[in-house]
XYZ file of C-alpha atoms in Angstrom:
665
model
C -5.131 2.729 -19.179
C -2.335 3.193 -16.717
C -0.106 4.352 -19.271
C -2.523 7.027 -20.081
C -3.039 7.957 -16.639
C 0.660 8.222 -16.141
C 0.970 10.392 -19.120
C -1.933 12.885 -17.986
C -0.525 13.083 -14.720
C 2.984 14.076 -15.985
C 1.539 16.687 -18.078
C -0.367 18.018 -15.210
C 2.624 18.279 -13.093
C 4.734 19.971 -15.717
C 1.931 22.511 -16.130
C 2.103 23.869 -12.823
C 2.936 27.441 -12.576
C 4.535 27.559 -9.038
C 6.529 24.864 -7.561
C 6.962 24.719 -3.835
C 9.902 23.706 -1.747
C 8.493 20.750 0.633
C 10.665 18.338 -0.813
C 13.711 19.322 1.255
C 13.184 16.377 3.555
C 13.577 13.784 0.854
C 16.702 15.771 -0.704
C 18.750 16.204 2.504
C 19.838 13.429 4.415
C 18.376 13.225 7.753
C 19.209 10.639 10.462
C 18.292 7.210 9.222
C 15.557 5.184 11.167
C 14.927 1.888 10.447
C 11.154 1.681 10.694
C 10.937 -2.433 10.545
C 12.973 -2.723 13.846
C 11.185 -2.986 17.228
C 11.905 0.671 18.311
C 12.724 2.232 14.962
C 16.284 3.073 15.790
C 19.341 4.313 13.800
C 21.109 1.006 12.376
C 24.143 1.602 14.666
C 22.132 1.260 17.743
C 20.806 -2.194 16.897
C 22.398 -5.539 17.962
C 21.369 -7.239 14.732
C 23.200 -6.295 11.445
C 20.971 -3.741 9.383
C 21.447 -1.640 6.333
C 19.486 1.122 4.578
C 19.591 2.331 1.023
C 17.899 5.680 0.537
C 18.630 9.254 -1.206
C 20.522 9.574 -4.202
C 22.386 6.192 -3.764
C 18.908 4.487 -4.091
C 18.265 6.301 -7.381
C 21.418 5.250 -8.916
C 20.941 1.372 -7.646
C 17.154 1.032 -8.734
C 16.752 -1.778 -11.165
C 14.069 -3.710 -12.841
C 13.451 -5.833 -9.702
C 13.843 -5.758 -5.970
C 16.516 -8.664 -6.105
C 18.909 -6.960 -8.647
C 18.425 -3.504 -6.939
C 19.832 -4.860 -3.716
C 22.358 -7.471 -5.224
C 25.557 -5.325 -4.524
C 24.680 -4.637 -0.834
C 27.012 -6.766 1.306
C 25.531 -10.159 2.537
C 22.882 -9.828 -0.216
C 22.518 -11.636 -3.535
C 19.700 -12.372 -6.096
C 17.938 -15.414 -7.468
C 18.002 -13.691 -10.783
C 15.303 -15.572 -12.882
C 15.348 -13.138 -15.477
C 15.581 -9.313 -15.078
C 11.770 -9.227 -13.818
C 11.523 -12.198 -11.357
C 14.615 -11.446 -8.982
C 14.176 -11.951 -5.483
C 16.676 -11.008 -2.699
C 18.874 -13.778 -0.900
C 20.553 -12.798 2.364
C 23.449 -14.685 3.725
C 22.473 -17.599 1.217
C 18.810 -17.727 2.298
C 15.565 -16.812 0.205
C 12.245 -17.866 -0.259
C 10.339 -18.827 2.746
C 12.948 -17.576 4.897
C 13.252 -13.986 3.732
C 10.125 -11.912 4.076
C 9.488 -8.788 1.807
C 7.473 -5.958 3.164
C 6.073 -2.692 2.080
C 5.802 -0.395 4.636
C 6.079 -3.070 7.355
C 3.257 -5.252 5.953
C 4.029 -8.416 4.096
C 3.964 -8.413 0.208
C 1.133 -11.124 0.243
C 1.983 -12.472 -2.986
C 3.204 -15.824 -4.091
C 6.760 -15.026 -4.786
C 8.191 -17.448 -1.775
C 6.504 -20.121 -3.791
C 8.894 -20.262 -6.583
C 12.088 -18.227 -7.997
C 10.137 -17.409 -11.280
C 7.226 -15.679 -9.678
C 7.980 -12.011 -9.459
C 7.988 -9.874 -6.048
C 4.852 -7.365 -6.303
C 6.396 -4.578 -4.939
C 8.187 -1.819 -7.041
C 11.379 -0.127 -5.843
C 11.138 2.733 -8.140
C 8.321 4.535 -5.482
C 10.523 3.749 -2.730
C 11.583 6.522 -0.266
C 14.330 3.910 1.318
C 14.656 0.024 1.558
C 15.767 -1.669 4.638
C 17.609 -4.742 4.951
C 17.657 -6.991 7.977
C 20.344 -9.674 7.910
C 19.430 -12.702 10.057
C 16.267 -13.595 12.064
C 13.709 -11.038 12.044
C 11.206 -13.656 13.126
C 10.250 -11.716 16.488
C 8.399 -8.885 14.668
C 7.444 -10.454 11.494
C 6.917 -14.435 11.775
C 8.742 -17.361 10.995
C 8.729 -16.488 7.126
C 11.695 -14.122 8.105
C 13.767 -16.544 9.651
C 16.723 -15.565 7.155
C 16.271 -11.751 7.252
C 13.909 -9.165 5.562
C 13.566 -6.262 3.261
C 11.337 -3.717 3.754
C 10.369 -0.993 0.967
C 9.336 2.106 2.630
C 7.143 4.327 0.839
C 4.525 7.105 1.499
C 1.513 5.624 0.067
C -0.133 5.980 3.784
C 1.084 9.490 4.458
C 2.196 10.254 8.059
C 3.176 13.743 7.941
C 1.423 17.133 6.453
C 3.011 19.177 4.273
C 2.416 21.757 1.175
C 2.228 20.264 -2.701
C 5.472 18.291 -3.522
C 6.117 15.738 -6.012
C 8.693 13.802 -7.840
C 8.947 12.683 -11.867
C 11.635 10.219 -12.779
C 12.487 8.861 -16.064
C 15.289 6.169 -16.768
C 16.483 3.704 -19.075
C 18.872 1.190 -19.774
C 20.740 0.014 -22.836
C 21.132 -3.753 -22.155
C 17.344 -4.229 -21.553
C 16.200 -0.963 -23.892
C 14.338 -0.205 -20.593
C 11.859 2.775 -20.708
C 10.560 3.945 -17.199
C 8.491 6.780 -16.140
C 7.562 7.428 -12.412
C 5.624 10.010 -10.926
C 4.547 10.734 -7.053
C 2.600 13.730 -5.555
C 2.180 14.659 -2.037
C -0.155 17.439 -0.722
C -2.572 18.290 2.216
C -5.517 19.963 2.811
C -6.278 21.018 6.391
C -5.698 17.769 8.603
C -5.810 15.593 5.449
C -2.792 14.330 3.612
C -2.797 12.823 0.424
C -0.481 10.807 -1.812
C -0.602 9.411 -5.212
C 2.022 7.686 -7.540
C 2.249 5.838 -10.820
C 4.802 4.011 -12.732
C 5.286 2.602 -16.192
C 8.288 0.274 -17.457
C 8.719 -1.792 -20.381
C 11.963 -3.922 -21.382
C 13.072 -5.815 -24.490
C 15.185 -9.042 -24.345
C 18.500 -8.736 -22.306
C 21.615 -8.323 -24.245
C 23.946 -10.893 -22.685
C 27.869 -10.950 -23.286
C 28.190 -14.595 -24.821
C 26.045 -17.928 -25.000
C 22.723 -18.292 -23.003
C 24.046 -21.559 -21.647
C 26.881 -21.622 -19.270
C 30.332 -23.414 -20.198
C 29.642 -26.046 -17.654
C 26.088 -27.098 -18.908
C 27.386 -26.922 -22.676
C 30.097 -29.099 -21.894
C 27.880 -32.095 -20.127
C 24.884 -31.282 -23.013
C 24.641 -33.635 -25.670
C 22.834 -30.846 -27.760
C 24.141 -27.375 -26.364
C 22.082 -24.534 -27.470
C 23.793 -21.998 -29.677
C 21.640 -19.073 -28.520
C 24.071 -16.077 -27.674
C 23.962 -12.323 -27.538
C 20.226 -12.030 -26.369
C 18.397 -13.915 -23.441
C 15.487 -15.016 -25.286
C 11.739 -14.389 -23.962
C 13.102 -12.027 -21.166
C 11.119 -8.867 -22.186
C 8.545 -7.295 -19.639
C 5.868 -4.863 -19.344
C 5.175 -3.636 -15.811
C 3.006 -0.787 -14.335
C 1.213 0.117 -11.420
C 0.273 2.871 -9.057
C -1.030 3.913 -5.640
C -3.728 6.664 -4.073
C -3.607 7.088 -0.284
C -4.820 9.452 2.235
C -4.475 10.317 5.890
C -6.198 12.334 8.734
C -3.321 13.594 10.873
C -3.480 15.588 14.325
C -1.328 16.055 17.339
C -2.586 12.648 18.909
C -1.287 10.579 15.716
C -2.688 9.581 12.246
C -5.132 7.066 10.684
C -4.903 6.725 6.975
C -5.285 4.070 4.084
C -4.179 3.362 0.411
C -5.212 1.359 -2.713
C -2.488 -0.283 -4.987
C -2.423 -1.984 -8.297
C 0.593 -3.776 -9.659
C 0.613 -5.425 -12.961
C 3.339 -7.000 -15.117
C 3.688 -9.570 -17.953
C 7.146 -11.093 -18.172
C 8.945 -13.938 -20.144
C 10.157 -17.001 -18.949
C 13.689 -17.280 -20.300
C 13.818 -21.239 -20.322
C 10.826 -21.290 -22.248
C 10.558 -20.118 -26.113
C 7.074 -18.209 -25.860
C 6.150 -19.135 -22.035
C 5.088 -15.848 -20.089
C 3.786 -14.928 -16.776
C 0.698 -12.126 -16.798
C 0.373 -10.912 -12.984
C -2.006 -8.502 -11.277
C -2.581 -7.543 -7.492
C -4.853 -5.330 -6.021
C -3.953 -4.302 -2.506
C -5.456 -2.474 0.480
C -3.392 -1.249 3.260
C -4.598 1.097 6.246
C -2.324 2.078 9.215
C -2.712 4.212 12.316
C -1.130 5.712 15.280
C -1.972 7.026 18.690
C 0.387 8.855 20.683
C -0.966 8.036 24.446
C 1.878 9.247 26.392
C 0.785 7.528 29.602
C 2.497 6.409 32.329
C 3.786 3.406 30.702
C 2.278 3.184 27.142
C 3.692 5.525 24.785
C 2.250 4.780 21.165
C -0.294 2.339 19.871
C 0.267 1.167 16.145
C -2.479 -0.536 14.295
C -2.183 -1.787 10.463
C -4.013 -4.312 8.157
C -3.298 -5.244 4.426
C -5.622 -7.219 2.086
C -4.312 -8.513 -1.156
C -6.272 -9.883 -4.038
C -3.372 -11.523 -6.192
C -3.682 -13.546 -9.335
C -1.223 -14.475 -12.070
C -1.404 -16.802 -15.102
C 1.136 -18.660 -16.899
C 0.928 -18.755 -20.574
C 2.334 -21.611 -22.339
C 2.075 -19.145 -25.642
C 0.056 -15.871 -26.447
C -3.578 -16.930 -26.285
C -2.889 -20.398 -24.347
C -3.377 -19.994 -20.627
C -1.556 -22.862 -18.692
C -1.848 -22.491 -14.819
C -3.498 -19.812 -12.913
C -2.513 -18.878 -9.529
C -4.864 -17.180 -7.180
C -4.351 -15.996 -3.765
C -6.588 -13.721 -1.336
C -4.952 -12.962 1.816
C -4.974 -10.447 4.486
C -2.999 -9.372 7.557
C -4.020 -7.605 11.056
C -1.279 -6.335 13.302
C -1.385 -4.175 16.580
C 1.484 -3.136 18.752
C 2.232 -1.318 21.764
C 5.258 1.046 22.407
C 5.757 1.175 26.070
C 8.475 2.020 28.844
C 8.766 0.302 32.326
C 11.006 2.706 33.878
C 13.562 5.539 32.250
C 15.895 2.783 31.378
C 13.697 0.008 29.790
C 11.463 0.290 26.738
C 9.969 -2.166 24.272
C 6.927 -3.204 22.403
C 4.155 -5.925 22.773
C 1.955 -6.960 19.942
C -0.254 -9.443 18.068
C -0.481 -10.483 14.412
C -2.968 -12.422 12.281
C -2.501 -13.543 8.822
C -5.066 -15.566 6.593
C -4.296 -16.677 3.232
C -6.493 -18.628 0.705
C -4.219 -20.352 -1.969
C -5.218 -22.160 -5.429
C -3.423 -23.276 -8.341
C -5.817 -24.024 -11.127
C -4.794 -25.742 -14.541
C -2.085 -28.203 -16.155
C 0.470 -27.217 -13.763
C -1.331 -27.204 -10.353
C 1.982 -28.770 -8.718
C 0.770 -27.199 -5.248
C -2.966 -28.157 -4.077
C -5.410 -25.355 -2.818
C -4.664 -24.529 0.766
C -5.898 -22.153 3.787
C -3.195 -21.044 6.059
C -3.837 -19.120 9.146
C -1.573 -17.916 11.872
C -1.911 -16.099 14.997
C 1.036 -14.732 17.043
C 2.136 -12.762 19.953
C 5.196 -10.921 20.389
C 7.273 -8.951 22.839
C 10.633 -6.869 22.661
C 12.265 -5.094 25.591
C 15.564 -3.107 25.627
C 17.465 -1.882 28.705
C 19.905 0.965 28.363
C 22.743 1.185 30.628
C 25.703 3.904 30.678
C 27.703 2.259 27.828
C 25.768 -0.738 26.855
C 22.128 -1.672 25.820
C 20.527 -5.211 26.476
C 17.930 -6.707 24.284
C 15.380 -9.394 24.682
C 12.755 -11.018 22.526
C 10.219 -13.592 22.198
C 7.447 -14.625 19.698
C 5.011 -17.596 19.734
C 3.162 -18.494 16.402
C 0.308 -20.882 15.928
C -0.166 -21.989 12.295
C -3.056 -23.982 10.658
C -2.507 -25.263 7.033
C -5.433 -27.034 5.694
C -4.838 -28.525 1.882
C -7.582 -29.364 -0.265
C -6.444 -32.859 -0.719
C -6.331 -35.876 1.514
C -2.848 -35.030 2.705
C -2.639 -34.714 6.627
C -3.508 -30.995 7.919
C -0.453 -29.186 9.486
C -1.029 -27.885 12.735
C 1.836 -26.758 15.160
C 3.206 -23.798 17.318
C 6.644 -22.119 16.743
C 8.771 -20.061 19.358
C 11.511 -17.918 18.683
C 13.678 -16.126 21.249
C 16.402 -13.632 20.989
C 18.833 -11.709 22.895
C 21.494 -8.845 22.156
C 24.161 -6.691 23.395
C 25.226 -3.389 22.215
C 28.523 -2.286 24.083
C 29.506 1.426 22.934
C 33.250 1.775 22.907
C 35.378 5.056 22.699
C 35.704 7.041 19.068
C 32.391 6.069 17.967
C 32.959 2.214 17.881
C 30.385 -0.488 19.113
C 30.646 -4.173 19.882
C 27.527 -6.028 19.242
C 26.235 -9.758 19.831
C 23.061 -10.992 18.898
C 21.713 -14.679 19.512
C 18.584 -16.084 18.093
C 16.761 -19.372 18.664
C 14.253 -19.381 15.861
C 11.629 -22.224 14.544
C 9.672 -21.953 11.135
C 6.570 -23.692 9.961
C 7.026 -25.426 6.557
C 4.779 -24.221 3.988
C 2.448 -25.505 1.573
C 4.847 -26.117 -1.344
C 7.336 -27.876 1.090
C 4.562 -30.354 2.224
C 2.455 -30.911 -0.578
C 4.140 -30.312 -4.000
C 3.552 -33.060 -6.332
C 4.111 -32.604 -10.065
C 5.833 -30.386 -13.100
C 6.768 -26.799 -12.623
C 7.465 -25.829 -15.886
C 8.586 -22.389 -15.455
C 11.318 -23.735 -13.270
C 11.880 -26.693 -15.401
C 11.459 -29.387 -12.652
C 9.159 -31.717 -11.281
C 8.693 -30.854 -7.433
C 8.008 -33.461 -4.780
C 6.645 -32.336 -1.287
C 6.704 -34.055 1.915
C 3.695 -34.047 4.311
C 5.648 -35.517 7.169
C 8.301 -32.354 7.457
C 8.281 -30.902 10.613
C 9.371 -27.196 11.967
C 12.708 -26.096 11.181
C 14.756 -25.009 14.474
C 18.186 -22.735 13.975
C 20.197 -21.292 16.773
C 21.974 -17.994 15.179
C 24.755 -16.076 16.565
C 26.052 -12.701 15.045
C 29.113 -10.908 16.344
C 29.747 -7.186 14.972
C 32.508 -4.524 15.484
C 31.484 -1.277 14.061
C 33.560 1.954 13.942
C 31.729 5.100 12.532
C 32.077 8.876 12.709
C 34.883 10.947 11.273
C 37.870 9.415 9.895
C 38.162 5.387 8.781
C 34.856 4.059 9.079
C 34.681 0.188 9.185
C 32.399 -2.902 10.140
C 32.934 -6.711 10.508
C 30.068 -9.074 11.070
C 30.556 -12.841 11.531
C 27.506 -15.271 11.708
C 26.946 -18.772 12.328
C 23.701 -20.610 11.643
C 23.042 -23.995 13.273
C 20.025 -25.590 11.796
C 18.087 -28.604 13.014
C 15.708 -30.249 10.430
C 16.617 -27.490 7.725
C 14.363 -27.790 4.858
C 15.850 -27.868 1.230
C 15.128 -28.713 -2.335
C 17.160 -31.718 -3.421
C 18.027 -32.527 -7.215
C 17.717 -36.167 -7.047
C 19.338 -36.830 -10.735
C 16.406 -38.716 -11.792
C 13.995 -37.711 -14.496
C 10.280 -37.776 -14.861
C 8.191 -39.284 -17.588
C 8.370 -37.434 -20.817
C 5.202 -36.323 -22.768
C 5.201 -36.855 -26.451
C 7.296 -34.436 -28.090
C 8.646 -32.954 -24.739
C 11.975 -33.293 -22.699
C 11.810 -35.083 -19.379
C 12.049 -32.901 -16.328
C 14.368 -33.316 -13.430
C 13.079 -34.618 -10.059
C 13.398 -32.290 -6.978
C 12.402 -33.424 -3.790
C 11.817 -31.457 -0.256
C 13.710 -33.020 2.100
C 15.073 -32.277 5.736
C 18.201 -32.431 7.761
C 20.734 -30.709 9.989
C 22.667 -28.051 8.355
C 25.048 -25.075 9.009
C 25.769 -21.765 7.514
C 28.365 -19.515 8.498
C 30.408 -16.395 6.943
C 31.110 -12.860 7.277
C 30.748 -9.157 5.835
C 33.419 -6.919 6.176
C 33.999 -3.354 4.948
C 36.194 -0.698 5.483
C 35.988 3.279 4.148
C 39.221 5.126 4.005
C 38.855 9.221 3.358
C 41.724 10.170 1.053
C 40.614 13.700 0.780
C 38.428 15.776 3.025
C 37.994 19.549 1.886
C 35.176 22.179 2.144
C 33.365 20.965 -1.061
C 35.190 17.643 -1.887
C 35.377 14.251 -0.627
C 37.394 11.128 -1.763
C 36.962 7.885 -0.196
C 38.322 4.453 -0.982
C 36.241 1.288 -0.110
C 37.172 -2.026 0.354
C 34.477 -4.828 0.944
C 33.983 -8.882 1.207
C 31.321 -11.214 1.891
C 31.231 -14.946 2.141
C 28.774 -17.650 3.015
C 29.312 -21.287 3.452
C 26.275 -23.646 3.549
C 26.536 -27.285 4.220
C 24.216 -30.210 5.526
C 25.374 -32.212 8.473
C 26.044 -35.096 6.256
C 28.842 -33.175 4.449
C 26.975 -32.274 1.357
C 26.677 -28.565 0.250
C 23.632 -26.716 0.361
C 22.265 -25.818 -3.199
C 22.451 -22.301 -4.669
C 25.330 -20.852 -2.191
C 26.726 -17.296 -2.981
C 30.568 -17.461 -3.373
C 33.337 -15.573 -1.788
C 33.142 -11.942 -3.101
C 35.798 -9.061 -2.743
C 35.392 -5.554 -4.040
C 37.299 -2.225 -4.233
C 35.683 1.092 -4.858
C 36.673 4.836 -5.048
C 34.039 7.424 -4.532
C 34.235 11.581 -4.684
C 31.713 14.093 -3.742
C 32.512 17.257 -5.386
C 30.022 20.127 -4.841
C 26.776 18.998 -6.307
C 28.427 16.102 -8.477
C 29.174 12.429 -7.576
C 31.755 9.886 -9.280
C 32.264 6.577 -8.470
C 33.842 3.130 -9.732
C 33.988 -0.227 -8.244
C 35.015 -3.676 -9.044
C 33.738 -6.758 -7.486
C 35.232 -10.238 -7.980
C 33.063 -13.204 -7.462
C 34.935 -16.215 -7.014
C 34.194 -19.728 -8.278
C 31.738 -21.628 -6.522
C 32.295 -25.281 -6.575
C 30.894 -25.977 -3.199
C 27.477 -27.350 -4.805
C 25.162 -30.076 -3.907
C 25.134 -33.344 -5.965
C 23.724 -32.885 -9.334
C 24.071 -29.148 -9.409
C 26.855 -27.572 -11.802
C 29.538 -25.302 -10.389
C 29.818 -21.533 -11.216
C 32.579 -19.777 -12.663
C 34.171 -16.792 -11.526
C 33.495 -13.193 -12.772
C 34.413 -9.731 -12.211
C 31.817 -6.939 -12.312
C 33.125 -3.312 -12.867
C 30.855 -0.208 -12.475
C 31.430 3.392 -13.067
C 28.439 5.839 -11.905
C 28.155 9.834 -12.044
C 25.339 11.999 -10.696
C 24.670 15.670 -10.823
C 22.151 17.473 -8.564
C 21.004 20.981 -10.061
C 18.661 23.434 -8.573
C 16.042 24.912 -11.073
C 14.170 27.357 -9.529
C 12.706 26.093 -6.467
C 12.954 22.393 -7.918
C 15.752 20.057 -7.982
C 17.047 17.799 -10.877
C 19.096 14.775 -10.370
C 21.042 13.506 -13.569
C 22.482 9.945 -12.961
C 24.519 7.873 -14.997
C 25.939 4.176 -14.492
C 27.739 1.989 -16.444
C 27.263 -1.592 -15.649
C 29.524 -4.922 -16.355
C 31.937 -2.755 -18.480
C 34.157 -5.668 -18.910
C 31.291 -7.325 -20.591
C 31.753 -10.402 -18.443
C 29.778 -13.729 -18.709
C 28.478 -13.291 -15.228
C 26.200 -15.811 -13.684
C 24.954 -15.819 -9.998
C 25.366 -18.990 -8.006
C 22.249 -18.208 -6.290
C 20.026 -18.266 -9.396
C 18.158 -21.596 -10.399
C 18.790 -20.366 -13.895
C 22.570 -19.565 -13.357
C 23.509 -22.005 -16.342
C 20.751 -20.693 -18.814
C 20.250 -16.931 -17.977
C 23.484 -14.987 -17.464
C 23.412 -11.295 -16.034
C 23.074 -8.509 -18.620
C 26.135 -7.738 -20.571
C 27.831 -4.298 -20.673
C 25.130 -1.494 -20.409
C 24.701 2.036 -19.438
C 21.718 3.103 -17.295
C 20.564 6.573 -17.162
C 17.952 8.838 -15.895
C 16.704 11.868 -14.370
C 14.712 12.941 -11.465
C 12.802 16.221 -10.582
C 11.731 16.697 -7.179
C 9.294 20.037 -6.250
């Protein structure tokens, strides 16, 4: 159905006789604004390290999952549970500690429950993607204690304009990807309208060597001989959205409906796959008060009807996951004097979850939370002082005899931004965060076949507390640009999934599954991100830049053991050229061995990923065409992510060519 609608929309768009030029704001790079921060500022003016991917760079980097799309960003990796279910990892943290948002509202899916669950937000429809590295709990709750990713779209329009649109076609040789995406924007009087649709199909992933890692083959009594293809990794994904807003001088009010569907294989199983669907309603409004102290009122709400079924084979449904959730949020931007400004807000989240079937390793539950938050910033001549606080009350009621969870967490932060001469800035950000344990951590009890393990929760787990310090020095503007960030996270009662080394009872004809237990203990995570960009040539229509970059994180428990699934040291070198309408780039990133692993976790070998890309922007009447080409893993390396739970069974794709065309009008 969605494929037919998409083809009809594309045909209608191509048959238009006149094309308008209202796409200019998407083509030209304006000042970057981070919409997911308290005051929606430029990332250079914020104490906390923040990155934004947008424009042509975003088009070149988009992959089949959100985690893969962002995995080349410093400080970011991916869980890589195959090409369809890859969640972002920020500074070694993921799952319940990294929140994924669409236009500032939670995804409201079950991707945090397990790495085999796909994120229900599609990158190909994004206008920009924002990454906050480190705690973002003050605005978005304890689920963002390790950071957040915000996918910014135009699904609830906020501006009026004449007819505009974009059509994008892309493919990839390693996955045989076939993707088409279309978005259309327009307005009639004070009514702004938006519609988008996308459709993607992929085959089993081509890999460079054996599916099993050398470490696993050396320790396995009967190693698999599968190589060349990652079995059962094909996918079909589609979806779309319609939205409308009334817009005037005082502000806007609008709503959108979104459908996301995907069916993808589970690489650790021969025939198992997940069939997922989410229907989502979003409403947003903004009222510019411009009073004596009150500036803008923001209100938003999101409702999600989510379900996915894990099939053992076609026609053999196993476990069905259902979740009904909604989120309400209101915030008031204000100023106290000419120097003090900030925001105050309330947030309520209600989630009803159930897993039904043979693999109901997490019992049905209802989770409700109510939060109040405040953020204030004081501007001085050359420096800015930031203060923030959030209190969050959560109730989690399982449909079992296990004890209910009820508690309140409080998070506090302070930050300094000191502006130095020559477009430099020194920033310090200190946050004390508390995080609630979630249903799987408290109540899991049983086999999770898609992950290939038995998970055991602990209902006595308490809230998790962390003191995070982040120090950054940045230099931007003309000439050499560079940034260095160092961070240190001191956790009390860190919750982690521990591989015990024991095996559960095996059913007849089945392999025994390893047992993993949720545990809690003190932990430290520390590391850095560093980057320097050196201009080698700067002429009227030609620029050449050399980029050096590196990131590192070390995670360990207070008892001396390493934390599981930590990214290794990574060092990269790149050369980029802008020549009139052309862009050329080549980068090589070396990921070193990861030998600092928890007991019963295998080490990960080093690898080097070499990529080359080129793009060309061509005017066509009043429209613009963008052609892009990207060669990935050109050395055909057997590359495995240390952050992936399937690192020993599912390597990254081998050598591939990613290509596409995007038309904007």
